[in-house]
XYZ file of C-alpha atoms in Angstrom:
343
model
C 9.704 -94.917 106.070
C 10.412 -92.250 103.449
C 8.220 -91.122 100.613
C 9.381 -89.131 97.634
C 6.934 -87.538 95.324
C 7.229 -85.574 92.067
C 4.419 -83.832 90.211
C 3.716 -82.450 86.785
C 1.036 -79.794 86.847
C -1.777 -79.527 84.314
C 0.191 -77.062 82.168
C 2.930 -79.608 81.546
C 5.609 -78.140 83.849
C 7.185 -80.893 85.957
C 7.094 -80.778 89.729
C 8.398 -83.061 92.461
C 7.700 -84.132 96.025
C 9.663 -86.211 98.511
C 8.463 -87.437 101.896
C 10.087 -89.610 104.561
C 8.704 -91.852 107.318
C 10.188 -93.889 110.163
C 9.830 -97.656 109.606
C 7.191 -98.491 112.197
C 3.624 -99.681 111.878
C 2.560 -96.283 113.196
C 4.302 -94.529 110.356
C 4.047 -90.860 109.575
C 5.105 -89.170 106.379
C 7.655 -86.404 106.526
C 8.199 -84.236 103.480
C 11.595 -84.021 101.797
C 10.799 -82.082 98.631
C 7.766 -80.879 96.690
C 6.721 -78.213 94.236
C 3.021 -78.687 94.966
C 1.108 -76.012 96.877
C 0.566 -76.865 100.570
C -3.111 -77.830 100.188
C -2.486 -80.167 97.238
C 0.537 -81.678 98.990
C -1.604 -82.463 102.043
C -4.238 -84.151 99.838
C -1.580 -86.184 98.053
C -0.022 -87.190 101.390
C -3.446 -88.368 102.606
C -3.844 -90.473 99.443
C -0.392 -92.084 99.936
C -1.076 -92.785 103.641
C -4.263 -94.687 102.702
C -2.313 -96.766 100.168
C 0.456 -97.502 102.680
C -2.082 -98.465 105.349
C -3.719 -100.943 102.971
C -0.300 -102.417 102.115
C -0.921 -101.516 98.472
C 2.622 -100.307 97.702
C 5.196 -102.957 96.785
C 8.879 -102.076 96.812
C 10.191 -100.984 93.405
C 6.868 -101.461 91.554
C 5.135 -98.293 90.419
C 1.365 -97.786 90.337
C -0.811 -95.237 88.554
C -4.076 -93.932 89.970
C -6.458 -91.027 89.585
C -6.209 -88.541 92.470
C -8.387 -85.544 93.326
C -6.215 -82.481 94.091
C -7.575 -79.012 94.716
C -4.873 -77.079 92.888
C -5.707 -78.084 89.280
C -9.327 -78.462 90.458
C -9.793 -81.777 88.668
C -8.630 -85.351 89.061
C -5.067 -85.949 87.926
C -2.985 -89.019 87.156
C -0.460 -89.920 89.829
C 2.415 -92.376 89.436
C 3.734 -93.464 92.832
C 6.474 -95.900 93.793
C 7.829 -97.080 97.134
C 11.508 -98.012 97.454
C 14.507 -98.322 99.765
C 17.973 -96.926 99.188
C 19.983 -99.445 97.138
C 23.292 -99.253 99.038
C 21.518 -99.710 102.395
C 19.830 -102.882 101.099
C 23.221 -104.194 99.956
C 24.850 -103.458 103.320
C 22.009 -104.947 105.396
C 23.108 -108.268 106.914
C 20.010 -109.114 108.939
C 16.318 -108.935 108.110
C 15.926 -106.443 110.961
C 18.454 -104.152 109.226
C 16.301 -104.142 106.091
C 13.124 -103.515 108.086
C 14.715 -100.554 109.882
C 16.167 -98.982 106.756
C 14.328 -95.798 105.725
C 11.834 -96.078 102.885
C 10.672 -93.553 100.334
C 7.655 -92.973 98.137
C 8.059 -90.903 94.965
C 4.984 -89.439 93.285
C 4.842 -87.881 89.826
C 1.597 -86.061 89.117
C 0.432 -85.327 85.569
C -2.611 -84.136 83.691
C -4.265 -87.540 83.342
C -3.937 -91.254 84.044
C -2.014 -91.606 80.783
C 1.135 -91.819 82.950
C 0.227 -95.527 82.985
C 1.493 -95.617 79.388
C 4.980 -94.836 80.711
C 4.922 -96.935 83.892
C 7.962 -99.040 82.898
C 9.959 -95.932 81.947
C 9.102 -94.309 85.277
C 10.052 -97.510 87.150
C 13.488 -97.311 85.476
C 13.699 -93.630 86.391
C 13.092 -94.488 90.052
C 15.647 -97.326 89.881
C 18.333 -94.822 88.900
C 17.322 -92.559 91.797
C 17.359 -95.544 94.152
C 20.951 -96.366 93.204
C 22.218 -92.785 93.533
C 20.123 -91.591 96.472
C 22.023 -90.100 99.371
C 20.081 -87.950 101.795
C 22.952 -85.713 102.797
C 21.753 -82.160 102.265
C 24.415 -81.494 99.640
C 23.314 -84.459 97.496
C 19.635 -83.654 98.035
C 20.123 -80.172 96.582
C 22.606 -81.030 93.808
C 21.209 -84.366 92.584
C 17.885 -85.521 94.050
C 15.875 -82.300 93.684
C 16.978 -81.557 90.070
C 16.457 -85.243 89.161
C 12.882 -85.159 90.437
C 12.143 -81.831 88.757
C 13.183 -83.164 85.325
C 11.140 -86.413 85.428
C 8.685 -85.402 82.703
C 11.352 -84.214 80.283
C 13.649 -87.209 80.870
C 11.192 -90.108 81.223
C 8.192 -89.057 79.108
C 9.468 -86.849 76.260
C 12.397 -88.738 74.556
C 10.234 -90.394 71.865
C 8.590 -87.063 71.052
C 12.005 -85.394 70.731
C 13.229 -88.122 68.337
C 10.129 -87.736 66.140
C 10.631 -83.956 65.992
C 14.347 -84.349 65.200
C 14.080 -87.004 62.463
C 10.756 -86.100 60.829
C 10.496 -88.097 57.533
C 13.825 -89.814 58.264
C 12.127 -91.586 61.167
C 11.211 -94.385 58.709
C 14.908 -95.407 58.630
C 15.038 -95.515 62.428
C 11.899 -97.678 62.577
C 13.379 -100.033 59.972
C 16.647 -100.345 61.931
C 14.718 -101.159 65.125
C 12.518 -103.732 63.405
C 15.407 -105.459 61.597
C 17.864 -105.346 64.552
C 20.318 -103.374 62.431
C 23.188 -102.035 64.582
C 23.133 -98.232 64.790
C 26.090 -95.951 65.464
C 25.415 -92.347 66.535
C 28.115 -89.742 65.873
C 28.556 -86.084 66.912
C 25.435 -86.051 69.122
C 25.085 -84.543 72.578
C 24.493 -86.968 75.436
C 20.741 -86.400 75.640
C 20.173 -86.901 71.888
C 22.248 -90.087 71.904
C 20.233 -91.441 74.847
C 16.953 -90.446 73.162
C 17.867 -92.296 69.934
C 19.010 -95.368 71.875
C 15.782 -95.407 73.851
C 13.653 -94.977 70.732
C 15.395 -97.918 69.036
C 14.864 -100.099 72.120
C 11.210 -99.059 72.420
C 10.505 -99.665 68.708
C 12.200 -103.069 68.558
C 10.313 -106.325 69.090
C 12.434 -107.226 72.106
C 10.316 -109.286 74.483
C 7.703 -109.882 71.779
C 9.635 -112.389 69.655
C 11.501 -115.409 70.992
C 14.697 -114.487 72.822
C 16.758 -116.918 70.745
C 15.415 -115.341 67.546
C 16.342 -111.873 68.739
C 19.878 -112.962 69.700
C 20.420 -114.713 66.345
C 19.121 -111.690 64.430
C 21.391 -109.338 66.381
C 24.404 -111.567 65.660
C 23.509 -111.890 61.960
C 23.017 -108.135 61.516
C 26.176 -107.257 63.479
C 28.242 -109.625 61.306
C 27.037 -107.753 58.207
C 29.106 -104.712 59.144
C 28.252 -102.879 55.917
C 24.636 -102.957 57.085
C 25.364 -100.885 60.222
C 23.464 -97.614 60.065
C 25.384 -94.421 60.863
C 23.557 -91.378 62.242
C 25.585 -88.153 62.042
C 24.120 -85.411 64.239
C 26.737 -82.723 63.487
C 24.262 -80.599 61.468
C 20.787 -79.223 62.262
C 19.238 -82.341 60.654
C 20.666 -85.832 61.268
C 22.400 -87.365 58.249
C 21.942 -91.131 57.783
C 24.311 -93.538 56.038
C 23.673 -97.209 55.126
C 20.028 -96.670 56.035
C 17.252 -98.978 54.873
C 13.487 -98.618 54.838
C 10.328 -100.220 53.478
C 6.718 -99.259 52.822
C 5.564 -100.483 56.243
C 7.992 -98.183 58.094
C 7.220 -95.254 55.787
C 3.476 -95.608 56.472
C 4.077 -95.622 60.213
C 6.510 -92.702 59.945
C 3.602 -90.614 58.576
C 1.509 -91.581 61.618
C 4.262 -90.257 63.901
C 4.882 -87.068 61.901
C 1.162 -86.289 61.703
C 0.898 -86.869 65.473
C 3.710 -84.359 66.079
C 1.346 -81.475 65.299
C -0.440 -81.991 68.613
C 2.812 -82.421 70.558
C 1.370 -85.084 72.881
C 4.053 -87.558 74.131
C 1.391 -90.075 75.180
C 0.107 -90.239 71.597
C 3.598 -91.136 70.307
C 3.888 -93.956 72.820
C 0.511 -95.321 71.692
C 1.515 -95.121 68.013
C 4.740 -96.980 68.863
C 2.810 -99.755 70.615
C 0.442 -100.046 67.635
C 3.435 -100.192 65.253
C 4.900 -103.146 67.162
C 1.520 -104.855 67.496
C 0.992 -104.724 63.708
C 4.510 -106.066 63.087
C 3.859 -109.003 65.448
C 0.502 -109.701 63.768
C 2.238 -109.789 60.366
C 4.938 -112.156 61.667
C 2.303 -114.507 63.111
C 0.303 -114.447 59.856
C 3.426 -115.259 57.847
C 4.292 -118.151 60.188
C 0.785 -119.539 59.745
C 1.085 -119.339 55.950
C 4.485 -121.062 56.092
C 3.040 -123.959 58.115
C 0.308 -124.335 55.490
C 2.830 -124.037 52.639
C 4.784 -127.032 53.901
C 1.991 -129.192 52.461
C 0.184 -126.938 49.996
C 1.613 -125.148 46.948
C -1.265 -122.690 46.819
C -0.439 -121.648 50.410
C 3.131 -121.015 49.213
C 1.721 -118.547 46.686
C -0.329 -116.943 49.511
C 2.920 -116.553 51.480
C 4.553 -114.827 48.549
C 1.608 -112.461 47.970
C 1.482 -111.624 51.675
C 5.207 -110.762 51.710
C 4.805 -108.652 48.578
C 1.844 -106.689 49.909
C 2.527 -106.273 53.646
C 5.174 -103.597 53.056
C 7.713 -105.234 55.368
C 8.544 -108.471 53.552
C 12.323 -107.897 53.764
C 12.290 -107.779 57.569
C 9.660 -110.483 58.137
C 11.558 -112.929 55.940
C 14.731 -112.391 57.997
C 12.871 -113.000 61.246
C 11.131 -116.219 60.131
C 14.347 -117.451 58.495
C 16.114 -117.307 61.863
C 13.152 -118.812 63.726
C 12.829 -121.736 61.275
C 16.560 -122.430 60.885
C 16.267 -125.799 62.677
C 13.029 -126.892 60.943
C 13.862 -128.462 57.528
C 10.432 -128.267 55.882
C 9.754 -124.698 56.964
C 13.327 -123.741 56.040
C 12.735 -125.036 52.499
C 9.612 -122.861 52.215
C 11.581 -119.796 53.389
C 14.339 -120.535 50.845
C 11.793 -120.647 48.000
C 10.206 -117.405 49.254
C 13.636 -115.712 49.312
C 14.155 -116.701 45.675
C 10.704 -115.394 44.717
C 11.339 -112.097 46.507
C 14.752 -111.656 44.849
C 13.202 -112.201 41.401
């Protein structure tokens, strides 16, 4: 069995550890790579052994726990994930082949248990390592070790970097994510392009609204080619073309920009989750008003006032329009609301 571990010390500098074990019940961990001091590495290894012994590590699913290490002299947050090399799993023909394939555990250690906020991002980060892992010494030095060392910068900091890059223009990015507007990035380096793409995915309501609604919205927005937003990163500040915004996104932009003063990536992730939660609450409220408005003209007025005052009426109306396309009575209410909003 193999374990890989990466750590980020209390001062924010990333560090990484990798250990390996033979696949037997009497396993032992052997270290592949770490930037932890020997004493802390031994303590972390003891923690992982206990988890392995209890059968508490499932392949490909990360966990976050609080661990006591002597080096920072306080309890730290540790993300750990057990996995097997992807190409070995694909080549295995018998169950015994899979059982005998080496296994790894990666650990990323940070200043607190807030790593739980980024568990899905870290799971994806491990998935990429799993696909590309090759334990030849050359690959270990040229790919695996640098990949582990940069975990904090690559998996945790993208949203923070986007906030710092866009500043007040972040409102346009939030609006594009919320309305499923296609975005084209020009003249950006690879990391910036990936950061923007990840921000848009993280800020969208994907997985929170019905899948059919999301698909229909994407199709509708893509067909309106003039609505595609262009981000030109050739200058020091990104220039935006065909960008839209609303009061809701501008209010939340201020929350992000104000949070940038502290420079805490975990805070940005929390603000992003709150942004999406509020958007979903507004959508659900509007749907409730629409159901009432099918039978009550006063409720129709309530719908209109809600759309006017929520700050995001343009986007919410698009979403409910798609969701109610096959429901005649609700569709009639939405049509009336569209006319009211245009006037």
